[in-house]
Amino acid sequence: MIVNRASVLIDTIPLPCLYVRHKEDKMRKHLLVATLILAIATTATAGPLAFGPRAGFSFNPDQFFVGGHANLPDMIPIVKLKPSVEVGFGDNLKLFAFNLEATYDLQDLVIEGFQGYVGGGPSINIWKWDFDGPVPAGQDDTETEFGLSALIGASRNIGLTQTAFFEIKLGITDETPDMKLVAGLTFF
């Protein structure tokens, strides 16, 4: 079992209400801490906040995933911070991904109303394997890893308060899926 620095760091956070007795409790603690970090990052910025659902398919592992995202106020006019949470199902595992991505609008790439953009960023990925029967001796069914992805996408306004987007995300590190095809909506 690979000891992960993030896992060790999260386990040292003193949260009395999250006394870890079982592996599932440990995973719940990781999810709670990652959600708190995402919530603090989201509320720490000033200005309007946009959010919405996302879904898609990943390859290696081959999964269907669903999730949500937020578009934080622009850091500069063409750079956006887009944290997201995704849960993948399939390939005998569940993958919980907490992504913190930044995107850069390609001002000269507008085709049929679609605005092109590129970006990427780090993620915390919690892998939970589904074993048939008990977990084999000496193995853990959950692993937390840091990952890194790059993306290319396009978005288009489909109403006064909605934007549709499509992305192709490529895993730069082994701790993220090799590729994800993502579609979603953003509500303002």
PDB file of C-alpha atoms in Angstrom:
ATOM      1  CA  MET A   1       0.000   0.000   0.000  1.00  0.00           C
ATOM      2  CA  ILE A   2       1.356   3.373  -0.991  1.00  0.00           C
ATOM      3  CA  VAL A   3       1.230   5.881   1.863  1.00  0.00           C
ATOM      4  CA  ASN A   4      -0.076   9.120   0.484  1.00  0.00           C
ATOM      5  CA  ARG A   5       1.002  12.465   1.945  1.00  0.00           C
ATOM      6  CA  ALA A   6      -2.483  13.919   1.463  1.00  0.00           C
ATOM      7  CA  SER A   7      -4.044  11.038   3.344  1.00  0.00           C
ATOM      8  CA  VAL A   8      -1.578  11.447   6.207  1.00  0.00           C
ATOM      9  CA  LEU A   9      -2.186  15.215   6.294  1.00  0.00           C
ATOM     10  CA  ILE A  10      -5.981  14.847   6.297  1.00  0.00           C
ATOM     11  CA  ASP A  11      -5.803  12.159   8.978  1.00  0.00           C
ATOM     12  CA  THR A  12      -3.889  14.548  11.268  1.00  0.00           C
ATOM     13  CA  ILE A  13      -6.569  17.254  11.105  1.00  0.00           C
ATOM     14  CA  PRO A  14      -8.174  17.261  14.560  1.00  0.00           C
ATOM     15  CA  LEU A  15     -11.873  16.852  13.937  1.00  0.00           C
ATOM     16  CA  PRO A  16     -13.313  15.263  17.105  1.00  0.00           C
ATOM     17  CA  CYS A  17     -16.639  14.523  15.436  1.00  0.00           C
ATOM     18  CA  LEU A  18     -14.804  12.444  12.834  1.00  0.00           C
ATOM     19  CA  TYR A  19     -13.082   9.835  14.966  1.00  0.00           C
ATOM     20  CA  VAL A  20     -11.944   7.205  12.440  1.00  0.00           C
ATOM     21  CA  ARG A  21     -12.943   3.669  13.409  1.00  0.00           C
ATOM     22  CA  HIS A  22     -13.391   2.023  10.026  1.00  0.00           C
ATOM     23  CA  LYS A  23     -12.122   2.481   6.482  1.00  0.00           C
ATOM     24  CA  GLU A  24     -15.495   3.886   5.412  1.00  0.00           C
ATOM     25  CA  ASP A  25     -15.221   6.477   8.191  1.00  0.00           C
ATOM     26  CA  LYS A  26     -11.774   7.416   6.856  1.00  0.00           C
ATOM     27  CA  MET A  27     -13.207   7.930   3.365  1.00  0.00           C
ATOM     28  CA  ARG A  28     -16.053  10.018   4.763  1.00  0.00           C
ATOM     29  CA  LYS A  29     -13.510  12.179   6.581  1.00  0.00           C
ATOM     30  CA  HIS A  30     -11.543  12.695   3.333  1.00  0.00           C
ATOM     31  CA  LEU A  31     -14.741  13.651   1.491  1.00  0.00           C
ATOM     32  CA  LEU A  32     -15.787  16.073   4.229  1.00  0.00           C
ATOM     33  CA  VAL A  33     -12.392  17.795   4.356  1.00  0.00           C
ATOM     34  CA  ALA A  34     -12.259  18.125   0.551  1.00  0.00           C
ATOM     35  CA  THR A  35     -15.819  19.505   0.502  1.00  0.00           C
ATOM     36  CA  LEU A  36     -14.948  22.013   3.226  1.00  0.00           C
ATOM     37  CA  ILE A  37     -11.891  23.171   1.272  1.00  0.00           C
ATOM     38  CA  LEU A  38     -14.027  23.575  -1.856  1.00  0.00           C
ATOM     39  CA  ALA A  39     -16.718  25.476   0.093  1.00  0.00           C
ATOM     40  CA  ILE A  40     -14.164  27.820   1.672  1.00  0.00           C
ATOM     41  CA  ALA A  41     -12.529  28.485  -1.701  1.00  0.00           C
ATOM     42  CA  THR A  42     -15.934  29.191  -3.225  1.00  0.00           C
ATOM     43  CA  THR A  43     -17.146  31.571  -0.523  1.00  0.00           C
ATOM     44  CA  ALA A  44     -13.805  33.350  -0.092  1.00  0.00           C
ATOM     45  CA  THR A  45     -14.180  35.143  -3.429  1.00  0.00           C
ATOM     46  CA  ALA A  46     -16.291  38.208  -4.009  1.00  0.00           C
ATOM     47  CA  GLY A  47     -18.737  38.643  -6.862  1.00  0.00           C
ATOM     48  CA  PRO A  48     -21.317  36.548  -8.663  1.00  0.00           C
ATOM     49  CA  LEU A  49     -21.113  32.787  -8.523  1.00  0.00           C
ATOM     50  CA  ALA A  50     -22.322  30.457 -11.264  1.00  0.00           C
ATOM     51  CA  PHE A  51     -22.842  26.720 -10.848  1.00  0.00           C
ATOM     52  CA  GLY A  52     -24.340  23.674 -12.547  1.00  0.00           C
ATOM     53  CA  PRO A  53     -24.323  19.943 -13.247  1.00  0.00           C
ATOM     54  CA  ARG A  54     -21.817  17.979 -15.303  1.00  0.00           C
ATOM     55  CA  ALA A  55     -21.656  14.396 -16.572  1.00  0.00           C
ATOM     56  CA  GLY A  56     -19.662  12.282 -18.967  1.00  0.00           C
ATOM     57  CA  PHE A  57     -17.504   9.265 -19.601  1.00  0.00           C
ATOM     58  CA  SER A  58     -13.934   8.495 -18.589  1.00  0.00           C
ATOM     59  CA  PHE A  59     -11.449   6.059 -20.076  1.00  0.00           C
ATOM     60  CA  ASN A  60      -9.006   4.032 -17.965  1.00  0.00           C
ATOM     61  CA  PRO A  61     -10.959   3.577 -15.756  1.00  0.00           C
ATOM     62  CA  ASP A  62     -13.971   3.137 -18.033  1.00  0.00           C
ATOM     63  CA  GLN A  63     -16.704   4.915 -16.114  1.00  0.00           C
ATOM     64  CA  PHE A  64     -19.803   7.059 -16.294  1.00  0.00           C
ATOM     65  CA  PHE A  65     -19.565  10.049 -13.950  1.00  0.00           C
ATOM     66  CA  VAL A  66     -21.831  12.803 -12.643  1.00  0.00           C
ATOM     67  CA  GLY A  67     -21.037  15.872 -10.616  1.00  0.00           C
ATOM     68  CA  GLY A  68     -21.290  19.582 -10.172  1.00  0.00           C
ATOM     69  CA  HIS A  69     -19.117  22.632 -10.701  1.00  0.00           C
ATOM     70  CA  ALA A  70     -18.865  26.305  -9.855  1.00  0.00           C
ATOM     71  CA  ASN A  71     -17.531  29.158 -11.948  1.00  0.00           C
ATOM     72  CA  LEU A  72     -15.892  31.600  -9.577  1.00  0.00           C
ATOM     73  CA  PRO A  73     -15.651  35.297 -10.434  1.00  0.00           C
ATOM     74  CA  ASP A  74     -12.998  35.998 -13.060  1.00  0.00           C
ATOM     75  CA  MET A  75      -9.440  36.331 -11.756  1.00  0.00           C
ATOM     76  CA  ILE A  76      -8.751  38.424 -14.846  1.00  0.00           C
ATOM     77  CA  PRO A  77     -11.215  38.870 -17.731  1.00  0.00           C
ATOM     78  CA  ILE A  78     -10.176  35.778 -19.707  1.00  0.00           C
ATOM     79  CA  VAL A  79      -9.076  33.455 -16.854  1.00  0.00           C
ATOM     80  CA  LYS A  80     -11.674  31.573 -14.807  1.00  0.00           C
ATOM     81  CA  LEU A  81     -11.379  29.320 -11.757  1.00  0.00           C
ATOM     82  CA  LYS A  82     -13.720  26.300 -12.010  1.00  0.00           C
ATOM     83  CA  PRO A  83     -13.736  23.923  -9.040  1.00  0.00           C
ATOM     84  CA  SER A  84     -15.758  20.739  -9.541  1.00  0.00           C
ATOM     85  CA  VAL A  85     -16.705  17.476  -7.869  1.00  0.00           C
ATOM     86  CA  GLU A  86     -17.319  14.250  -9.816  1.00  0.00           C
ATOM     87  CA  VAL A  87     -18.316  10.719  -8.828  1.00  0.00           C
ATOM     88  CA  GLY A  88     -17.549   7.926 -11.306  1.00  0.00           C
ATOM     89  CA  PHE A  89     -19.165   4.495 -11.441  1.00  0.00           C
ATOM     90  CA  GLY A  90     -17.974   1.378 -13.286  1.00  0.00           C
ATOM     91  CA  ASP A  91     -14.885  -0.749 -13.892  1.00  0.00           C
ATOM     92  CA  ASN A  92     -15.286  -2.298 -10.409  1.00  0.00           C
ATOM     93  CA  LEU A  93     -14.566   0.957  -8.582  1.00  0.00           C
ATOM     94  CA  LYS A  94     -15.962   4.319  -7.564  1.00  0.00           C
ATOM     95  CA  LEU A  95     -13.843   7.401  -8.198  1.00  0.00           C
ATOM     96  CA  PHE A  96     -14.473  10.600  -6.250  1.00  0.00           C
ATOM     97  CA  ALA A  97     -12.670  13.524  -7.931  1.00  0.00           C
ATOM     98  CA  PHE A  98     -12.280  16.994  -6.422  1.00  0.00           C
ATOM     99  CA  ASN A  99     -10.882  19.247  -9.172  1.00  0.00           C
ATOM    100  CA  LEU A 100      -9.561  22.810  -9.010  1.00  0.00           C
ATOM    101  CA  GLU A 101      -9.153  23.882 -12.619  1.00  0.00           C
ATOM    102  CA  ALA A 102      -8.390  27.223 -14.234  1.00  0.00           C
ATOM    103  CA  THR A 103      -9.341  27.987 -17.826  1.00  0.00           C
ATOM    104  CA  TYR A 104      -8.108  30.563 -20.325  1.00  0.00           C
ATOM    105  CA  ASP A 105     -10.545  31.830 -22.986  1.00  0.00           C
ATOM    106  CA  LEU A 106      -9.150  31.719 -26.513  1.00  0.00           C
ATOM    107  CA  GLN A 107     -10.447  35.100 -27.698  1.00  0.00           C
ATOM    108  CA  ASP A 108      -9.777  34.390 -31.392  1.00  0.00           C
ATOM    109  CA  LEU A 109     -11.476  30.980 -31.340  1.00  0.00           C
ATOM    110  CA  VAL A 110     -15.232  31.534 -31.662  1.00  0.00           C
ATOM    111  CA  ILE A 111     -17.013  29.149 -34.035  1.00  0.00           C
ATOM    112  CA  GLU A 112     -20.793  29.178 -34.503  1.00  0.00           C
ATOM    113  CA  GLY A 113     -21.182  30.935 -31.136  1.00  0.00           C
ATOM    114  CA  PHE A 114     -18.936  28.492 -29.251  1.00  0.00           C
ATOM    115  CA  GLN A 115     -16.075  30.122 -27.293  1.00  0.00           C
ATOM    116  CA  GLY A 116     -12.980  27.908 -27.122  1.00  0.00           C
ATOM    117  CA  TYR A 117     -10.839  27.600 -23.999  1.00  0.00           C
ATOM    118  CA  VAL A 118      -7.922  25.616 -22.594  1.00  0.00           C
ATOM    119  CA  GLY A 119      -6.944  24.892 -19.020  1.00  0.00           C
ATOM    120  CA  GLY A 120      -6.135  22.366 -16.388  1.00  0.00           C
ATOM    121  CA  GLY A 121      -5.351  21.907 -12.772  1.00  0.00           C
ATOM    122  CA  PRO A 122      -4.823  19.650  -9.788  1.00  0.00           C
ATOM    123  CA  SER A 123      -7.259  17.201  -8.269  1.00  0.00           C
ATOM    124  CA  ILE A 124      -7.712  14.995  -5.242  1.00  0.00           C
ATOM    125  CA  ASN A 125      -8.899  11.562  -6.375  1.00  0.00           C
ATOM    126  CA  ILE A 126     -10.318   8.992  -3.990  1.00  0.00           C
ATOM    127  CA  TRP A 127     -10.342   5.510  -5.532  1.00  0.00           C
ATOM    128  CA  LYS A 128     -12.645   2.950  -3.873  1.00  0.00           C
ATOM    129  CA  TRP A 129     -12.387  -0.545  -5.344  1.00  0.00           C
ATOM    130  CA  ASP A 130     -15.344  -2.941  -5.292  1.00  0.00           C
ATOM    131  CA  PHE A 131     -13.965  -6.338  -4.293  1.00  0.00           C
ATOM    132  CA  ASP A 132     -16.115  -9.458  -4.590  1.00  0.00           C
ATOM    133  CA  GLY A 133     -16.260 -10.574  -0.973  1.00  0.00           C
ATOM    134  CA  PRO A 134     -13.929  -9.387   1.756  1.00  0.00           C
ATOM    135  CA  VAL A 135     -10.945  -7.139   1.063  1.00  0.00           C
ATOM    136  CA  PRO A 136      -7.852  -9.321   0.455  1.00  0.00           C
ATOM    137  CA  ALA A 137      -5.440  -9.464   3.396  1.00  0.00           C
ATOM    138  CA  GLY A 138      -2.862  -6.686   3.365  1.00  0.00           C
ATOM    139  CA  GLN A 139      -4.801  -4.564   0.866  1.00  0.00           C
ATOM    140  CA  ASP A 140      -6.868  -1.445   1.329  1.00  0.00           C
ATOM    141  CA  ASP A 141      -9.973  -0.868  -0.764  1.00  0.00           C
ATOM    142  CA  THR A 142      -9.530   2.934  -0.760  1.00  0.00           C
ATOM    143  CA  GLU A 143      -6.640   5.093  -1.929  1.00  0.00           C
ATOM    144  CA  THR A 144      -6.333   8.892  -2.061  1.00  0.00           C
ATOM    145  CA  GLU A 145      -4.071  10.414  -4.715  1.00  0.00           C
ATOM    146  CA  PHE A 146      -3.182  13.842  -6.084  1.00  0.00           C
ATOM    147  CA  GLY A 147      -3.583  14.170  -9.840  1.00  0.00           C
ATOM    148  CA  LEU A 148      -3.157  16.680 -12.646  1.00  0.00           C
ATOM    149  CA  SER A 149      -5.214  17.172 -15.813  1.00  0.00           C
ATOM    150  CA  ALA A 150      -5.198  19.380 -18.899  1.00  0.00           C
ATOM    151  CA  LEU A 151      -8.347  20.277 -20.806  1.00  0.00           C
ATOM    152  CA  ILE A 152      -9.698  21.837 -23.966  1.00  0.00           C
ATOM    153  CA  GLY A 153     -13.309  22.895 -24.249  1.00  0.00           C
ATOM    154  CA  ALA A 154     -15.967  25.092 -25.772  1.00  0.00           C
ATOM    155  CA  SER A 155     -18.926  26.909 -24.238  1.00  0.00           C
ATOM    156  CA  ARG A 156     -21.969  28.657 -25.644  1.00  0.00           C
ATOM    157  CA  ASN A 157     -24.703  30.790 -24.105  1.00  0.00           C
ATOM    158  CA  ILE A 158     -28.055  29.035 -24.583  1.00  0.00           C
ATOM    159  CA  GLY A 159     -30.182  31.571 -22.768  1.00  0.00           C
ATOM    160  CA  LEU A 160     -29.932  34.650 -20.639  1.00  0.00           C
ATOM    161  CA  THR A 161     -28.811  32.653 -17.602  1.00  0.00           C
ATOM    162  CA  GLN A 162     -27.459  29.371 -19.003  1.00  0.00           C
ATOM    163  CA  THR A 163     -24.274  28.242 -20.719  1.00  0.00           C
ATOM    164  CA  ALA A 164     -23.637  24.782 -22.171  1.00  0.00           C
ATOM    165  CA  PHE A 165     -20.099  23.449 -22.327  1.00  0.00           C
ATOM    166  CA  PHE A 166     -18.171  20.453 -23.629  1.00  0.00           C
ATOM    167  CA  GLU A 167     -14.661  19.442 -22.540  1.00  0.00           C
ATOM    168  CA  ILE A 168     -12.005  16.859 -23.236  1.00  0.00           C
ATOM    169  CA  LYS A 169      -9.805  16.324 -20.188  1.00  0.00           C
ATOM    170  CA  LEU A 170      -6.497  14.478 -20.437  1.00  0.00           C
ATOM    171  CA  GLY A 171      -4.847  12.967 -17.366  1.00  0.00           C
ATOM    172  CA  ILE A 172      -1.264  14.141 -17.101  1.00  0.00           C
ATOM    173  CA  THR A 173      -0.469  11.918 -14.111  1.00  0.00           C
ATOM    174  CA  ASP A 174      -1.267   8.253 -13.530  1.00  0.00           C
ATOM    175  CA  GLU A 175      -3.507   9.193 -10.591  1.00  0.00           C
ATOM    176  CA  THR A 176      -6.223  10.581 -12.906  1.00  0.00           C
ATOM    177  CA  PRO A 177      -8.257   8.895 -15.669  1.00  0.00           C
ATOM    178  CA  ASP A 178      -6.495   8.919 -19.043  1.00  0.00           C
ATOM    179  CA  MET A 179      -9.303  10.892 -20.695  1.00  0.00           C
ATOM    180  CA  LYS A 180     -12.706  12.322 -19.797  1.00  0.00           C
ATOM    181  CA  LEU A 181     -15.450  13.539 -22.123  1.00  0.00           C
ATOM    182  CA  VAL A 182     -17.518  16.079 -20.186  1.00  0.00           C
ATOM    183  CA  ALA A 183     -20.757  17.947 -20.917  1.00  0.00           C
ATOM    184  CA  GLY A 184     -22.551  20.315 -18.595  1.00  0.00           C
ATOM    185  CA  LEU A 185     -24.661  23.385 -17.942  1.00  0.00           C
ATOM    186  CA  THR A 186     -23.815  26.514 -15.987  1.00  0.00           C
ATOM    187  CA  PHE A 187     -26.548  28.645 -14.386  1.00  0.00           C
ATOM    188  CA  PHE A 188     -25.886  32.314 -13.577  1.00  0.00           C
TER     189      PHE A 188
END
